[in-house]
Amino acid sequence: MTPDLRRLLPSDSPVTLIDPDGHATGDVPDDATLLRSLGALITARRLNDQAYALVRQGRLAVYPSSHGQEACQVAAAQVLRPQDWLFPTYRDTVAATVKGVDPVEALSLLKGDWHCGYDPYEHHVAPHTTPLATQLPHAVGVAHAARLRGEPAVVMAMCGDGGTSEGDFHEALNFAAVFHAPVVFFVQNNEYAISVPLSRQTAAPSLAHKGVGYGVPGERVDGNDMAALLTVLGAAVERARAGQGPQLVEAHTYRMQAHTNADDATRYRDDAEVAAWVGRDPITRLRAYLTGRGALTAEADAEFAAAAERAAAHLRDGLNQDVEPNPEDLFAYVYSTPTTQLREQAALVADELSREVAQA
Amino acid sequence: MTTVAHHKLSLAQALNRALRDAMAEDPTVVMFGEDVGALGGVFRITDGLTAEFGEDRCFDTPLAESGIVGMAVGMAMNGMRPVVEMQFDAFAYPAFEQIVSHVAKMRNRTRGRVALPMVIRVPYAGGIGGVEHHCDSSEAYYAHTPGLQVVAPATPADGYALLRAAIADPDPVIFLEPKKLYWSKEEIEFPVRAPGIGTAVVRRAGTDATLIAYGPTVPVALEAAEVAAQEGRSLQVVDLRSIVPFDDETVCAAVRSTGRAVVVAESSGFAGVSAEIVARVTERCFAALAAPIRRVTGFDIPYPPPKLEHFQLPGVDRVLDAVDDLQWEES
């Protein structure tokens, strides 16, 4: 094997630094870093479960939960600096909130008030993207523009295992490699694309191996190991920032819940499979590690729980508010200046509304 | 003080000059696509730009249209004004999802927070003896998508003015370049004074009937009007210039002034831009019409091979036959 090829190939097995029982197996980040991540993980789990509950209460249309994948969500955002960009999919709401987006604004899409509820420029978080992998070429463009201007920004481009089958995944990796763009492609392999298992997406040895064909180094990481994620993603980000080009990181994780509340996961997977992943929970694992080292005090743990409750209360309060949508918004943002035709159509709706008021 | 200069330029040269002038004025304008670098594009529209502005400003990409348009979206999000070239009309289809789901919708999705000032240039339509997949009239796909602007210049001066306007525009523009007109020349006065995007123009005055055309059919309509004049019939010619936004005011005023109209378009008629024009003009001008509006369009067939394409293209005779059918005996 040539050194060039070896440089591109991922590890033989996913990088793990803390085993599922909470024991270190390698160079683990310092306690302060991991405590910060644990706090974020606990809030992340709480937000996932709160959002899920809000669907049942009719406040959200659906919620694609990242329950079980929170370590990926937290790490993706925590390895970034404020100037760096995050490109989330619909399952990456929590990652967007860790980057700074208000969870209420992040869930505007699923609440139905508007499509993207936050200002992408405020925290450098692109709009959630629903058509699979289509955000990845955008991530390359943002990174390439930053590089042309000499800005030290890196882009974290997220997708799932299903997304790696889409053409845009391949085009984005290829463009990023050719243009040496500072992008980290972060694939959360959670084993399922709605109901279709990974075996139907690819016959490759791993998703991380897909980088080889583009000259993009690939790496695999235990997606439920916070320490390993921070280390692998952090190295990829700093490598990109240093001008060494893109990297592909595949995290092995598991979607603990159905695709969304509208999905029935019992039709395509066994309870035993789900139960096996409970034992690899990212929060349990990190808490066991920090507790074992005596780094996690009862006070700190209580404060994490309280912070998570505050975040959940903020989400509930925000989503329980009924904001009357403004029909004028239908026409206001299609173009910078509405066309004559759109002004006529807006007037038609306004006229309908005024007649409704007159009749009432 | 502005110096006025006159240059005789082909449409291809005028587009090249528009790109060069825009890139010289604004360092955020970048041009990329397939073969647009050293080669200068298969139609030479980007000729010399890499040499003049460098590899960072005009560059070749991998051959992947979705990636090209998707990368342009990201660059536009991050402060640039990308202009991308789709090599041929029918080669743009891999980018269709990016165009429809992202280019067209980004401003609306984000309540105006993320604008995409970008131009997608598409050498388009037939009449050059091109083999299959090189001659599509794809304007209806784009025109049917809210959030896009769609323009089609028919003259070198308009090519220059509309491309400059498209690059300066805060919203995305699908810029359709009629291939068969690339080599047509005219004297252009610089600086170019032309109405912006969304404005149609009356190319020829006339009193008996109005021919409505855009892009590659404008010269056909003008030639038909010339022949008709020799036969004693005065035809007015309207050049849409811009399909979206559509200039209802100019088009309807023209049709009202004559009371008769024929739409001339190269693309298939069914569910095409020509059908939209007939519908909206009829809705607005019904009382002024002496006859139903006729259409002369391409047939509803896949674009024919080169030796049969003359059957597909609207020609002067077919246009004049349609004019003859405008119920003159009843007026």
XYZ file of C-alpha atoms in Angstrom:
691
model
C 0.000 0.000 0.000
C 1.387 3.412 -0.941
C 1.798 6.049 1.801
C -0.681 8.206 -0.117
C -3.362 5.554 0.096
C -2.594 4.755 3.733
C -3.040 8.469 4.526
C -6.574 8.337 3.122
C -7.775 5.109 4.727
C -9.739 5.150 7.963
C -8.741 3.167 11.050
C -9.580 -0.537 10.978
C -12.198 -0.004 13.639
C -13.901 3.152 14.949
C -11.712 5.255 17.228
C -12.809 4.797 20.858
C -11.259 6.588 23.819
C -13.762 5.687 26.540
C -15.282 2.210 26.435
C -19.002 1.609 27.085
C -18.247 0.904 30.750
C -16.659 4.307 31.204
C -12.994 3.299 31.138
C -10.399 5.264 29.215
C -8.698 3.339 26.437
C -6.598 6.162 25.011
C -5.657 9.849 25.275
C -8.833 11.430 26.626
C -9.467 15.207 26.608
C -9.137 16.974 29.976
C -11.873 16.827 32.613
C -12.968 20.448 32.221
C -13.573 19.912 28.498
C -15.514 16.728 29.113
C -17.562 18.252 31.940
C -18.624 21.014 29.570
C -19.615 18.366 27.054
C -21.517 16.350 29.641
C -23.565 19.407 30.547
C -24.350 19.965 26.874
C -25.224 16.279 26.439
C -27.682 16.335 29.318
C -29.386 19.430 27.910
C -29.347 17.871 24.445
C -31.139 14.748 25.658
C -33.667 16.854 27.519
C -34.366 18.975 24.424
C -34.805 15.859 22.289
C -37.288 14.364 24.708
C -39.100 17.671 25.240
C -39.494 18.183 21.508
C -40.761 14.630 21.149
C -43.360 15.309 23.833
C -44.377 18.549 22.134
C -45.277 16.602 19.011
C -47.731 14.507 21.018
C -49.180 17.731 22.384
C -49.711 18.997 18.854
C -47.130 21.783 19.078
C -44.823 20.347 16.444
C -45.826 18.592 13.226
C -43.114 15.968 13.638
C -39.719 15.753 15.307
C -36.811 13.751 13.898
C -35.085 13.066 17.213
C -31.352 12.650 17.704
C -31.994 10.715 20.931
C -28.983 8.416 21.309
C -26.903 10.513 18.899
C -26.390 13.449 21.251
C -22.636 12.978 21.500
C -22.381 13.553 17.730
C -24.656 16.582 17.989
C -22.688 18.187 20.800
C -19.249 17.375 19.423
C -20.050 18.696 15.939
C -20.735 22.140 17.370
C -18.267 22.172 20.272
C -15.226 21.666 18.052
C -16.140 24.819 16.090
C -15.285 28.447 16.726
C -17.836 31.240 16.313
C -16.637 32.082 12.779
C -16.979 28.455 11.673
C -20.125 27.271 9.897
C -22.408 24.363 10.710
C -24.604 22.795 8.012
C -27.271 20.722 9.768
C -29.834 18.257 8.432
C -33.339 18.001 9.824
C -32.103 15.615 12.533
C -29.427 18.040 13.705
C -31.553 20.587 15.569
C -29.607 19.935 18.754
C -26.261 20.567 17.048
C -27.637 23.903 15.835
C -28.610 24.824 19.407
C -25.161 23.911 20.735
C -23.719 26.306 18.113
C -25.940 28.999 19.623
C -29.305 28.915 17.826
C -32.311 29.392 20.106
C -34.110 26.012 20.204
C -37.459 27.737 19.758
C -36.210 29.390 16.552
C -34.559 26.143 15.459
C -37.894 24.333 15.669
C -39.858 26.999 13.780
C -39.676 24.715 10.719
C -41.462 21.893 12.508
C -43.829 24.170 14.394
C -45.015 25.463 11.037
C -44.574 29.205 11.563
C -41.967 29.552 8.844
C -39.322 27.425 7.144
C -36.108 28.639 8.744
C -36.783 30.396 12.022
C -33.304 31.694 12.760
C -30.834 34.072 11.180
C -28.151 31.830 9.626
C -25.565 34.601 9.878
C -26.003 35.128 13.627
C -24.325 31.887 14.668
C -23.114 30.722 11.245
C -25.625 27.899 11.130
C -27.100 27.228 7.685
C -30.836 26.506 7.427
C -31.784 22.909 8.257
C -31.856 21.037 4.981
C -34.455 18.395 4.229
C -33.548 17.232 0.673
C -30.746 14.802 1.499
C -27.132 15.877 1.040
C -28.084 18.967 -0.981
C -26.533 21.171 1.706
C -23.105 19.606 1.240
C -22.180 21.478 -1.982
C -23.306 24.685 -0.216
C -20.901 23.891 2.607
C -18.096 23.573 0.050
C -19.070 26.935 -1.454
C -19.079 28.704 1.906
C -15.676 27.183 2.686
C -14.245 28.040 -0.726
C -15.434 31.644 -0.445
C -13.852 31.888 2.998
C -10.592 30.467 1.665
C -10.554 32.896 -1.289
C -10.910 35.786 1.143
C -8.314 34.427 3.515
C -10.760 33.968 6.388
C -9.827 31.199 8.852
C -13.308 29.654 8.853
C -13.986 25.920 8.728
C -17.278 24.328 7.720
C -18.833 21.311 9.465
C -21.090 19.630 6.905
C -23.431 17.063 8.398
C -25.383 14.231 6.805
C -26.601 10.743 7.623
C -25.822 7.291 6.276
C -28.702 7.513 3.804
C -27.396 10.843 2.519
C -24.125 9.240 1.436
C -25.991 7.550 -1.412
C -27.076 10.863 -2.914
C -25.146 12.347 -5.822
C -24.560 15.624 -4.007
C -22.571 13.787 -1.305
C -20.107 12.596 -3.921
C -20.009 15.864 -5.839
C -19.382 17.795 -2.624
C -16.519 15.531 -1.517
C -14.985 15.736 -4.958
C -15.287 19.532 -5.184
C -13.955 19.996 -1.651
C -10.941 17.834 -2.443
C -10.201 19.466 -5.782
C -10.494 22.975 -4.335
C -8.822 22.042 -1.050
C -11.792 23.530 0.789
C -11.753 23.613 4.609
C -14.735 21.305 5.123
C -15.262 18.459 7.573
C -17.885 16.052 6.234
C -19.459 14.485 9.281
C -21.629 11.426 8.614
C -23.727 10.162 11.483
C -24.224 6.539 10.572
C -27.209 5.654 12.740
C -27.839 2.406 10.844
C -31.136 3.417 9.247
C -32.474 5.791 6.614
C -36.068 5.783 7.876
C -36.529 1.992 7.428
C -33.739 1.090 5.027
C -30.704 -0.439 6.736
C -27.109 0.498 5.978
C -26.604 -2.756 4.050
C -28.949 -1.392 1.380
C -27.080 1.952 1.151
C -23.615 0.640 0.535
C -21.416 -2.351 -0.034
C -18.317 -0.361 0.949
C -16.212 -1.551 3.915
C -17.358 1.600 5.732
C -18.755 5.004 4.836
C -15.433 6.555 5.820
C -13.773 4.556 3.025
C -15.747 6.586 0.496
C -13.254 9.415 0.937
C -10.491 7.397 -0.731
C -11.966 7.770 -4.198
C -11.848 11.557 -3.877
C -8.501 11.873 -2.177
C -10.225 12.874 1.058
C -8.881 11.222 4.213
C -11.549 9.221 6.037
C -11.799 8.335 9.704
C -14.254 6.297 11.756
C -15.175 7.091 15.281
C -17.403 5.628 17.967
C -20.357 7.993 17.716
C -21.415 7.426 21.310
C -17.995 8.260 22.734
C -17.843 11.982 23.458
C -14.097 11.938 24.042
C -13.347 10.203 20.749
C -15.677 12.526 18.824
C -14.109 15.668 20.259
C -10.660 14.335 19.448
C -11.331 13.100 15.915
C -13.601 15.961 14.830
C -11.402 18.516 16.567
C -8.340 17.245 14.708
C -10.238 17.308 11.402
C -11.347 20.896 11.995
C -7.897 22.131 12.904
C -6.386 20.234 9.980
C -8.827 22.004 7.650
C -8.118 25.341 9.322
C -4.408 24.815 8.774
C -5.026 24.548 5.032
C -4.727 20.785 4.713
C -8.103 20.339 3.027
C -11.271 18.412 3.731
C -11.793 15.274 5.782
C -14.587 12.703 6.020
C -15.560 11.449 9.469
C -18.043 8.641 9.982
C -19.522 8.247 13.447
C -21.043 4.887 14.341
C -24.156 5.565 16.347
C -27.775 4.519 16.507
C -31.144 6.184 16.115
C -32.807 5.075 19.357
C -36.242 6.281 18.334
C -38.250 6.021 15.157
C -37.379 8.290 12.183
C -40.034 10.704 13.418
C -43.136 10.323 15.516
C -44.947 9.437 12.291
C -42.767 6.368 11.758
C -43.251 2.824 13.125
C -39.810 1.345 13.748
C -41.209 -2.028 14.864
C -41.915 -2.813 11.203
C -38.230 -2.978 10.311
C -36.090 -3.612 13.407
C -36.151 -5.812 16.524
C -36.471 -4.536 20.065
C -33.410 -6.591 20.956
C -31.308 -4.557 18.527
C -32.457 -1.316 20.141
C -31.895 -2.735 23.637
C -28.303 -3.598 22.800
C -27.617 0.054 21.998
C -29.045 1.227 25.330
C -25.903 -0.178 26.908
C -23.785 2.111 24.716
C -25.581 5.314 25.663
C -23.259 8.326 25.288
C -24.407 10.105 28.450
C -24.173 7.061 30.717
C -20.703 6.386 29.366
C -19.304 9.883 29.865
C -20.904 10.213 33.282
C -19.364 6.869 34.355
C -15.954 8.012 33.175
C -16.087 11.394 34.942
C -17.612 9.904 38.095
C -14.914 7.232 38.165
C -12.266 9.952 38.093
C -14.032 11.899 40.822
C -14.382 14.807 38.407
C -18.163 14.955 38.497
C -19.535 16.317 41.760
C -23.140 15.885 42.832
C -23.494 19.680 42.724
C -22.261 19.874 39.150
C -24.534 17.028 38.092
C -27.481 18.748 39.766
C -26.641 21.983 37.989
C -26.503 20.160 34.646
C -29.948 18.724 35.332
C -31.265 22.152 36.338
C -29.818 23.772 33.208
C -31.446 21.062 31.092
C -34.791 21.732 32.777
C -34.430 25.456 32.106
C -33.748 24.732 28.436
C -36.776 22.441 28.247
C -38.977 25.058 29.940
C -37.743 27.685 27.482
C -38.599 25.355 24.598
C -42.053 24.590 26.012
C -42.811 28.255 26.658
C -41.661 29.257 23.194
C -43.538 26.542 21.352
C -46.680 26.982 23.404
C -46.977 30.564 22.217
C -49.351 30.900 19.324
C -47.933 33.453 16.957
C -50.512 34.470 14.384
C -48.773 34.043 11.027
C -48.864 37.065 8.757
C -50.264 36.272 5.285
C -48.257 39.183 3.862
C -45.154 37.111 4.545
C -46.264 34.744 1.768
C -45.260 37.303 -0.815
C -42.662 39.412 1.000
C -39.546 37.269 0.634
C -39.819 35.594 -2.754
C -37.684 38.349 -4.291
C -35.879 41.326 -2.770
C -38.591 43.466 -4.344
C -41.958 41.793 -4.971
C -42.887 41.637 -8.634
C -45.993 43.365 -9.943
C -47.672 39.970 -10.133
C -46.862 39.147 -6.499
C -48.141 42.534 -5.379
C -51.409 41.777 -7.176
C -51.630 38.366 -5.506
C -50.879 39.862 -2.082
C -53.642 42.397 -2.668
C -56.023 39.561 -3.495
C -55.321 37.856 -0.166
C -55.593 41.182 1.670
C -58.946 41.764 0.016
C -60.174 38.306 1.030
C -59.118 39.015 4.612
C -60.797 42.404 4.733
C -64.046 40.850 3.507
C -63.792 38.160 6.194
C -63.386 40.888 8.799
C -66.342 42.795 7.354
C -68.538 39.698 7.531
C -67.509 38.881 11.115
C -17.558 62.664 -17.596
C -18.555 59.514 -19.396
C -16.924 58.768 -22.686
C -19.229 57.292 -25.264
C -17.714 54.567 -27.415
C -19.156 52.385 -30.143
C -18.161 48.779 -30.721
C -19.547 46.262 -33.175
C -19.888 43.090 -31.121
C -21.456 39.687 -31.514
C -23.721 38.434 -28.720
C -20.887 36.151 -27.595
C -18.454 39.064 -27.480
C -20.963 41.273 -25.686
C -21.503 38.632 -22.999
C -17.753 38.204 -22.629
C -17.358 41.944 -22.239
C -20.175 42.080 -19.661
C -18.401 39.429 -17.585
C -15.063 41.207 -17.911
C -16.517 44.590 -16.932
C -18.440 43.131 -13.984
C -15.375 41.276 -12.714
C -13.226 44.384 -13.054
C -15.721 46.481 -11.118
C -16.569 44.031 -8.354
C -13.979 41.701 -6.826
C -16.697 39.436 -5.420
C -17.825 38.396 -8.919
C -16.448 34.942 -9.735
C -17.066 32.826 -12.823
C -16.845 29.047 -12.907
C -18.061 25.938 -14.685
C -16.876 23.351 -17.188
C -14.161 24.396 -19.656
C -14.574 28.070 -18.784
C -10.894 28.500 -17.819
C -8.097 27.987 -20.329
C -10.506 27.119 -23.123
C -12.764 30.108 -22.479
C -15.928 28.017 -22.637
C -17.124 25.877 -25.541
C -18.729 29.037 -26.971
C -15.812 31.248 -25.824
C -18.041 33.381 -23.618
C -15.423 33.340 -20.851
C -12.506 33.816 -23.249
C -9.506 35.425 -21.569
C -11.088 35.872 -18.145
C -8.770 33.472 -16.315
C -5.743 35.101 -17.938
C -6.939 38.562 -16.949
C -8.356 37.924 -13.468
C -6.566 34.794 -12.318
C -7.508 31.270 -11.405
C -9.381 32.368 -8.244
C -11.824 34.510 -10.256
C -12.551 32.326 -13.302
C -11.978 28.620 -12.953
C -12.789 25.169 -14.224
C -14.626 22.736 -11.973
C -15.184 18.994 -11.944
C -17.890 17.971 -14.424
C -20.842 17.932 -12.063
C -23.601 20.472 -12.577
C -25.326 19.967 -9.236
C -21.988 20.499 -7.518
C -21.346 23.636 -9.589
C -24.683 25.223 -8.743
C -24.547 23.983 -5.133
C -21.106 25.462 -4.648
C -22.357 28.740 -6.118
C -25.156 28.749 -3.532
C -22.595 28.466 -0.742
C -20.349 31.136 -2.219
C -23.318 33.482 -2.642
C -24.254 32.811 0.996
C -20.760 33.850 1.955
C -20.353 37.201 0.258
C -19.567 36.355 -3.369
C -21.464 36.961 -6.619
C -20.972 33.722 -8.516
C -21.732 33.369 -12.206
C -21.793 29.742 -13.343
C -21.996 28.299 -16.826
C -24.010 25.204 -17.646
C -22.311 23.985 -20.803
C -25.559 23.279 -22.670
C -29.259 23.612 -21.821
C -29.825 19.868 -21.416
C -26.659 19.456 -19.334
C -28.152 21.692 -16.661
C -30.679 19.097 -15.541
C -28.435 17.463 -12.925
C -28.515 20.870 -11.202
C -32.296 21.053 -11.277
C -32.782 20.053 -7.639
C -30.273 22.636 -6.468
C -31.970 25.291 -8.597
C -35.526 24.485 -7.553
C -35.012 23.549 -3.911
C -32.276 25.982 -2.938
C -31.429 28.682 -5.491
C -35.079 29.640 -5.888
C -36.105 29.292 -2.251
C -33.247 30.437 -0.042
C -34.410 34.041 0.331
C -37.965 32.979 1.108
C -36.957 30.132 3.459
C -34.911 32.544 5.536
C -37.305 35.501 5.487
C -34.929 37.491 3.336
C -31.940 36.946 5.626
C -29.983 34.889 3.102
C -29.952 36.333 -0.398
C -28.389 34.510 -3.321
C -26.992 37.012 -5.816
C -25.989 34.494 -8.469
C -26.360 33.958 -12.185
C -26.743 30.620 -13.933
C -25.800 31.079 -17.570
C -27.298 28.557 -19.949
C -26.458 28.406 -23.675
C -29.891 27.412 -24.865
C -32.287 26.416 -27.641
C -31.615 25.083 -31.123
C -30.959 26.136 -34.645
C -27.247 25.349 -34.704
C -27.385 21.784 -35.992
C -26.593 20.422 -32.569
C -27.055 16.733 -31.800
C -29.498 15.556 -29.161
C -29.214 16.988 -25.637
C -27.684 20.211 -26.991
C -30.753 22.116 -28.184
C -33.392 22.133 -25.454
C -35.620 25.098 -24.758
C -35.826 24.678 -21.000
C -37.252 28.064 -20.000
C -40.613 26.740 -18.800
C -38.997 24.618 -16.066
C -37.346 27.678 -14.604
C -40.172 30.125 -15.246
C -42.531 27.810 -13.368
C -40.377 28.045 -10.233
C -41.137 31.018 -7.960
C -38.005 32.754 -6.726
C -36.108 32.606 -9.999
C -35.758 35.363 -12.540
C -35.500 34.161 -16.123
C -34.140 36.324 -18.897
C -33.364 35.678 -22.548
C -31.572 38.386 -24.538
C -32.060 38.556 -28.298
C -29.475 41.191 -29.217
C -25.820 41.857 -28.335
C -26.703 45.109 -26.551
C -29.354 43.358 -24.500
C -26.960 40.502 -23.837
C -24.510 42.969 -22.336
C -27.072 45.014 -20.419
C -29.063 42.080 -19.070
C -25.986 40.152 -17.974
C -24.646 43.192 -16.133
C -28.066 43.655 -14.516
C -28.264 39.955 -13.622
C -24.853 39.978 -11.950
C -25.724 43.135 -10.004
C -29.140 41.814 -8.984
C -29.670 40.692 -5.370
C -31.646 37.633 -6.522
C -30.745 34.619 -8.656
C -31.128 34.853 -12.417
C -31.377 32.073 -14.978
C -29.667 33.641 -17.959
C -30.686 31.937 -21.203
C -28.321 32.643 -24.098
C -29.805 31.754 -27.513
C -26.985 29.762 -29.079
C -27.967 30.501 -32.646
C -27.650 34.242 -31.960
C -24.141 34.043 -30.428
C -22.565 35.173 -33.695
C -25.070 37.880 -34.657
C -23.477 41.319 -34.496
C -24.589 44.848 -33.851
C -23.095 48.203 -33.031
C -23.290 48.812 -29.298
C -22.937 52.184 -27.652
C -21.028 52.093 -24.370
C -21.943 52.775 -21.657
C -25.020 50.711 -22.528
C -28.297 52.304 -21.588
C -30.996 49.674 -21.402
C -33.970 48.945 -19.210
C -33.307 46.425 -16.461
C -34.641 42.933 -15.813
C -38.412 42.686 -16.083
C -38.878 45.108 -18.945
C -40.067 44.171 -22.415
C -39.398 46.344 -25.425
C -41.241 47.075 -28.652
C -38.634 46.215 -31.303
C -40.713 47.280 -34.280
C -43.748 49.483 -34.450
C -46.832 48.186 -36.207
C -50.559 48.665 -36.212
C -52.264 45.523 -37.515
C -51.076 42.745 -35.172
C -48.489 42.130 -32.463
C -45.849 39.434 -32.603
C -44.625 38.490 -29.119
C -41.235 36.795 -29.055
C -38.219 36.253 -26.824
C -34.682 34.995 -27.225
C -34.108 33.022 -30.436
C -37.465 33.871 -32.033
C -37.082 37.644 -31.924
C -35.157 37.797 -35.238
C -37.763 35.460 -36.761
C -40.553 37.790 -35.693
C -38.684 40.821 -37.030
C -38.115 39.106 -40.364
C -41.768 38.098 -40.532
C -42.775 41.714 -39.869
C -40.482 42.860 -42.658
C -42.029 40.414 -45.127
C -45.533 41.329 -43.966
C -44.785 45.013 -44.494
C -43.906 44.282 -48.111
C -47.289 42.575 -48.392
C -49.052 45.567 -46.887
C -49.578 44.374 -43.333
C -48.082 46.281 -40.406
C -46.833 44.006 -37.645
C -45.587 45.178 -34.286
C -42.848 43.103 -32.584
C -42.476 42.864 -28.818
C -39.284 41.347 -27.391
C -39.960 40.124 -23.858
C -36.252 40.210 -22.859
C -37.342 38.946 -19.456
C -39.709 36.006 -18.945
C -39.737 36.394 -15.158
C -40.584 39.019 -14.031
C -43.067 39.338 -16.856
C -43.774 42.806 -18.202
C -47.573 42.638 -18.434
C -47.819 46.377 -18.916
C -45.729 46.645 -22.074
C -47.076 43.442 -23.602
C -50.712 44.263 -22.914
C -50.388 47.845 -24.098
C -48.906 46.535 -27.336
C -51.643 43.960 -27.875
C -54.386 46.466 -27.053
C -52.950 48.829 -29.659
C -53.354 46.264 -32.454
C -56.108 43.944 -31.174
C -54.408 40.856 -32.575
C -51.418 38.822 -31.434
C -49.245 35.832 -32.246
C -46.775 34.406 -29.746
C -43.639 33.004 -31.344
C -41.549 30.645 -29.234
C -39.120 27.868 -30.021
C -40.017 25.579 -27.118
C -42.851 23.042 -27.195
C -46.200 24.751 -26.899
C -47.918 22.518 -24.359
C -47.679 23.991 -20.858
C -44.979 26.300 -22.129
C -44.179 29.969 -21.609
C -46.117 30.686 -24.815
C -49.248 29.228 -23.193
C -48.770 31.452 -20.156
C -48.426 34.510 -22.369
C -51.655 33.707 -24.216
C -53.484 33.121 -20.945
C -52.387 36.282 -19.208
C -52.825 38.541 -22.237
C -56.289 37.087 -22.861
C -57.260 37.608 -19.201
C -56.185 41.230 -19.361
C -56.994 42.276 -22.928
C -60.029 40.178 -23.906
C -62.193 43.155 -24.744
C -59.509 44.583 -27.014
C -58.963 41.370 -28.978
C -60.411 40.959 -32.467
C -59.295 37.326 -32.643
C -57.991 34.589 -30.367
C -54.254 34.858 -29.792
C -52.373 32.355 -31.920
C -49.149 30.567 -31.095
C -46.321 29.442 -33.311
C -44.135 27.143 -31.241
C -42.042 24.045 -31.446
C -44.029 20.824 -31.679
C -44.599 18.692 -28.593
C -41.772 16.359 -29.508
C -38.228 15.747 -28.239
C -35.893 18.094 -30.079
C -35.280 16.601 -33.522
C -31.958 15.566 -35.068
C -30.117 18.268 -37.056
C -31.476 17.263 -40.461
C -35.054 17.603 -39.226
C -34.757 20.570 -36.900
C -36.009 23.096 -39.448
C -39.449 21.505 -39.062
C -39.367 22.255 -35.339
C -38.164 25.848 -35.461
C -40.765 28.584 -35.951
C -40.063 30.156 -39.305
C -41.265 33.235 -41.116
C -43.830 31.364 -43.208
C -45.410 29.688 -40.207
C -45.581 33.006 -38.380
C -47.209 34.714 -41.371
C -49.687 31.847 -41.747
C -50.689 32.343 -38.109
C -51.076 36.058 -38.710
C -53.298 35.267 -41.689
C -55.508 33.210 -39.371
C -56.325 36.131 -37.062
C -59.905 36.477 -38.381
C -59.223 39.488 -40.583
C -62.414 39.020 -42.585
C -64.492 39.782 -39.519
C -62.878 43.119 -38.755
